[in-house]
Amino acid sequence: MSGHRKRKYRHRHQVLETESVRIALVGQPNVGKSVIFNQWTGLGAIVSNYPGTTVEILEGTVYLSKNDVFSPIWLPTVKDWESPSEEIIKLEDATPDSEGDRFRRRRGRRGFGRHFRKWKKDTEFEAEKGIRLDIVDLPGSYTIVSPTAEDEKVTLRYLQQNPPDVIINIIDATNLPRNLLLTLALLEFDIPLVVCLNQIDLAQRMGIEVDIGALENLLGVPVIPTIAIHGKNLKLLLRVAAKTAISKGREQHPRRLLFPDGIEAKLRRLEQKLENMQLCPLNLPLRIVSQQLLEEYAECALCIELRHDQEEAVQLVQKVRDEIESEFDNDVVLVLGEKRLDYASYITEQVQKGKGERVPFTERISTVLTHRKFGLPIALLILIGSLLFIFAMGAIFSATIGEFWEAFINPMAEFLITTYVPWPILQIILFYGLVLGIQGWLFIAIPYVATFYILLSIMEDTGYLARIAFLLDAFMHRLGLHGRAIIPMLTGMGCNVPGVLGNRILNTKRERWIAGFLVVLVPCSAQLAIILGTVALYGSIIFAFIIYGIILSVMIGLGALLQHTLPGPSYGLVMEIPPLRAPRLTQILKKTWIRFREFVYIALPLIIIGGAILGVLLEFGYLYFIINPATPLVVGWLGLPPEAAAALIYGILRKELTVELLVVLAGGSIETFMTIRQMFVFAIVTTIYIPCIATIAVLGREYGWKYTLVLAATTITLALLLGGIVNWLLLGLGLP
C-alpha cells in the first residue's frame, strides 16, 4: 500500500465492499445534524419523502477501508471509544508516519466538490477491503417517546420499521438538559448508540466545560466531542460509529432511566403484562410501549385496542395511569416528562462545569437583531439592501457581458448558422433556441437567481432567517396564522415548492389553508428575476419596490379576508433560534448549487426547446393563430403586446421562462419590444397569476385538487383584474 495518499473519506473505487453499515443521524433541531451529514456526503445526497408523508429524509453514502476503521493510525493514543482526552481535537490534525505509508491531510482545503474528485491510483496500489456506510439524516425531533409533530413521528417510525445498525445522536453542548431528553429515549431502543457532543467551541466561549469521560460513564455509550462546522473530530465519529455497528454494540452498557418514586415498579408491572400477552405493537421495545400507553399516544393505543384480547391490558394501563396521577396530583404526561427532565438535569450537573453565564459577542449582536424596537428596522434595511444588491449585480452583468454578447456573439452565431447550416428551418431552430435561448437564460439565471440563492444561504447559515421569523410573528397573527408560518413564506422567496411543503409545520387545517394561498403569492427567485430584469433594469428600481408593495397589499388583504372567513384560533410562535455564526464559503456554495442546479438541468433545456418552437411559429406565421383568441384580454384590457400571451402560457412551466422567452421574441433587448408601462403590468400579472406546474403538483398532493383549482382560479382572477386596473391607471397618468 505504498505510494498512495490516504484521504479523509475514500472513494468507492478505492475499496472493495465486503459489508455495509446503515447509520441514522438523530437529533433535535439546530444541533448541527445536517452540517455533519453534508460534511460526510457532500453533494451526493438523495432527498426523498418518507412513505405516506411529506417529510423529507436525506440519504448519502461514504466508503471507508477497513484499515481506516480498525487501524490506530487515525488517533494512535485513543483506544476505541474509551473516554477521549481533552487533546482529542489537536490529535486529529496530527500527521503521524507509519511504515510504508504517510498519513497526510491537506489542511484548510475542504474545497467545493471534494467528494467528487477522481482518486489518483498509483501502479503499486492494490484495492483494500472496505465498508460502505449508508447514512440517513432523519428529521429534527425533540422527542420520540410520544411524538406530536409529523417530523417526530417519521423519526420514530423509521427507527421501528427500518432499524439502523447504529444511531448517532447529535446533541448541543450548550444545552445539555434539553438535548439529553432525546438521548434518554434513544437508550431505550435495542440499537447501538453513539453520542456526538457538538458545538463544544460555542460552549467553551459561554464558559461551559463538559467532562466527556463522566458523560460516557453515566450514559454507557461512546461520546465524541465535535465542532461540525469546522469538521473537527468527524473522522473519529465516523470511525467509532462504524466499529460500534460492526461489533453490534457488544462493548456498550447503556444506562437507561429508572423512574423514581414508585413509578418504575408500575412500569415494570405493565411491561410484564404486555410481554405475557405478547403485545408488542409497532415493533417497539416494551418499555417504550408502556410509556406511550400511559401518555395515550394514539398510534400505540390503537394497535392495542385492535387486539381481541386487549381488555385486560387496557384496564391495567388505565389503573396504572390513575395511580400515578392520584399520587402526584398531576397529569401522567407531565409527571413522566418532569422525571425525565430531572434525570437529564442530574446528568448535566455531574458532567458540566460552568453555568454558561458568559455571554458571547454574537449573542449580544443577536439581542440587538431581535430587539423589539431596533429589530424590525434592521430587518427591513437588510431586505432592501439585499434587493438593491441583486439589482446591482444584474445591472453590472447586463452592462458588461450583455453588450458583449449582443455585439459579438449574436452576429457571429448568426453568420455561422446561415453560412454552414443549409436548411432554413434548422437555422431558425438553432438561432432562436440555442443562441437567443442561452442569452435569455444567462441574463436571468446568473445575475438574479444565483445571487438571490447566495444571499438566502448566507441568511440561513448565519441564523438570521430564524430571527426574521421571530420579529414578524406579531404581524403574522394579523393574518390569522401561526407565527411559524413566516418560515415557509421566507423559504418561498427561493422557490414556492419547498414553501408549500413547509406549511406542514402548522398545526391546524385552517392555518395550512391560509398559508397555502399566501405562499404562492410570495415572489420566488424566478419572479424576482422577472421584476428586476424588466422594470427595474429598463426603468427604475423604484418600480420594483412599488410592485413588491402591491403584492404585499394583496397578501395582507387576502389573509385578512381568509382570517374572517375561516373559523378557528391562531396559536403563538414556539421555535428555537439558532446561535449566530459566521458563514462558510464552501457551505454557501454547496447550498447555492443544490438550489440553482435545477435552473441548469431543467430550465435551460426548456428555454432552448421553447425558444425553438416559438421561433418556428413566429417565422412561419403560426404564432398568431395561437395568441389571437387572447388578444382582446391581453391587448385590450392589459395593454400588452399580443406575443406576451404566448410567454404567459409558457410561463406556467416555470415563471422565469416568461421574460426569457420575451428576450427570444424581442431578439435580444426587451426595451425594443415593450414600454416601461407594459413591463410593469407584465411583471405584476406574471408574479400573481397561476403558480408554476411544479407548485401546482405539490399543492394537489398536499391539499387536494379541489383546493388547488380554487387557488389557481383565484390567483388568475386577481392577476388579470389587478393588471388591468394598473394598466388603465398608468395610462391615465400619461405613462406610455
Coordinates of N, CA, C and O in Angstrom, one line a residue, residues 497 526 598 602-603 605-607 609-610 613 646-658 661 689-696:
V497 N -42.2 25.8 -4.1 CA -42.4 24.3 -3.8 C -42.0 24.0 -2.4 O -42.8 23.4 -1.6
A526 N -37.5 33.2 -9.2 CA -37.7 33.4 -10.6 C -38.6 34.7 -10.9 O -38.3 35.4 -11.8
E598 N -31.2 23.1 -10.7 CA -32.4 22.8 -11.5 C -32.6 23.9 -12.6 O -33.2 23.6 -13.6
I602 N -33.0 21.8 -15.7 CA -34.4 21.8 -16.1 C -34.8 23.0 -16.9 O -35.3 22.9 -18.0
A603 N -34.5 24.2 -16.4 CA -34.9 25.4 -17.0 C -34.2 25.6 -18.4 O -34.9 26.0 -19.4
P605 N -32.8 23.5 -20.7 CA -33.4 22.7 -21.8 C -34.8 23.2 -22.2 O -35.1 23.3 -23.4
L606 N -35.6 23.6 -21.2 CA -37.0 24.1 -21.6 C -36.9 25.4 -22.4 O -37.7 25.6 -23.3
I607 N -36.0 26.2 -22.0 CA -35.9 27.5 -22.7 C -35.4 27.3 -24.1 O -35.9 27.9 -25.1
I609 N -35.8 24.5 -26.0 CA -36.9 23.9 -26.7 C -38.0 24.9 -27.0 O -38.5 25.0 -28.1
G610 N -38.4 25.7 -25.9 CA -39.4 26.7 -26.1 C -39.1 27.8 -27.1 O -39.9 28.2 -27.9
I613 N -39.4 26.4 -30.6 CA -40.8 26.2 -31.1 C -41.3 27.6 -31.4 O -42.0 27.8 -32.4
A646 N -48.3 34.3 -25.4 CA -47.5 33.1 -25.6 C -46.5 32.9 -24.4 O -46.4 31.8 -23.9
A647 N -45.9 34.0 -24.0 CA -45.0 33.9 -22.9 C -45.7 33.6 -21.6 O -45.2 32.8 -20.8
L648 N -46.9 34.2 -21.4 CA -47.6 33.9 -20.2 C -48.1 32.4 -20.1 O -48.0 31.8 -19.0
I649 N -48.5 31.9 -21.2 CA -48.9 30.5 -21.3 C -47.7 29.6 -21.0 O -47.8 28.6 -20.2
Y650 N -46.6 29.9 -21.7 CA -45.4 29.0 -21.5 C -44.8 29.2 -20.1 O -44.2 28.2 -19.6
G651 N -45.1 30.3 -19.4 CA -44.6 30.5 -18.1 C -45.2 29.6 -17.0 O -44.7 29.6 -15.9
I652 N -46.2 28.9 -17.4 CA -46.8 28.0 -16.4 C -45.8 26.9 -16.1 O -45.8 26.4 -15.0
L653 N -45.0 26.5 -17.1 CA -44.0 25.5 -16.8 C -43.0 26.0 -15.7 O -42.7 25.4 -14.7
R654 N -42.5 27.2 -15.9 CA -41.6 27.9 -15.0 C -41.7 29.4 -15.2 O -41.7 29.9 -16.3
K655 N -41.8 30.1 -14.1 CA -42.1 31.5 -14.2 C -41.0 32.3 -14.9 O -41.3 33.3 -15.6
E656 N -39.8 31.9 -14.7 CA -38.7 32.7 -15.3 C -38.7 32.6 -16.8 O -38.1 33.4 -17.5
L657 N -39.4 31.6 -17.3 CA -39.4 31.4 -18.8 C -40.1 32.5 -19.5 O -39.9 32.7 -20.7
T658 N -41.0 33.2 -18.8 CA -41.8 34.3 -19.4 C -40.9 35.4 -20.0 O -40.9 35.7 -21.1
L661 N -38.3 34.1 -22.6 CA -38.9 34.0 -24.0 C -39.2 35.3 -24.6 O -39.2 35.4 -25.8
Y689 N -50.3 35.6 -11.1 CA -51.2 34.6 -11.8 C -50.8 33.2 -11.5 O -49.8 32.9 -10.7
I690 N -51.5 32.2 -12.0 CA -51.4 30.8 -11.7 C -49.9 30.3 -11.4 O -49.0 30.7 -12.1
P691 N -49.7 29.6 -10.3 CA -48.4 29.1 -9.9 C -47.8 28.2 -11.1 O -48.5 27.7 -11.9
C692 N -46.5 28.0 -11.0 CA -45.9 27.1 -12.0 C -46.4 25.7 -11.8 O -46.9 25.3 -10.7
I693 N -46.1 24.8 -12.8 CA -46.7 23.5 -12.8 C -46.1 22.7 -11.6 O -46.8 21.8 -11.1
A694 N -44.9 22.9 -11.2 CA -44.3 22.1 -10.1 C -45.1 22.5 -8.8 O -45.4 21.6 -8.0
T695 N -45.4 23.8 -8.6 CA -46.1 24.2 -7.4 C -47.5 23.6 -7.4 O -48.1 23.2 -6.4
I696 N -48.1 23.6 -8.6 CA -49.5 23.1 -8.7 C -49.5 21.6 -8.3 O -50.4 21.1 -7.6

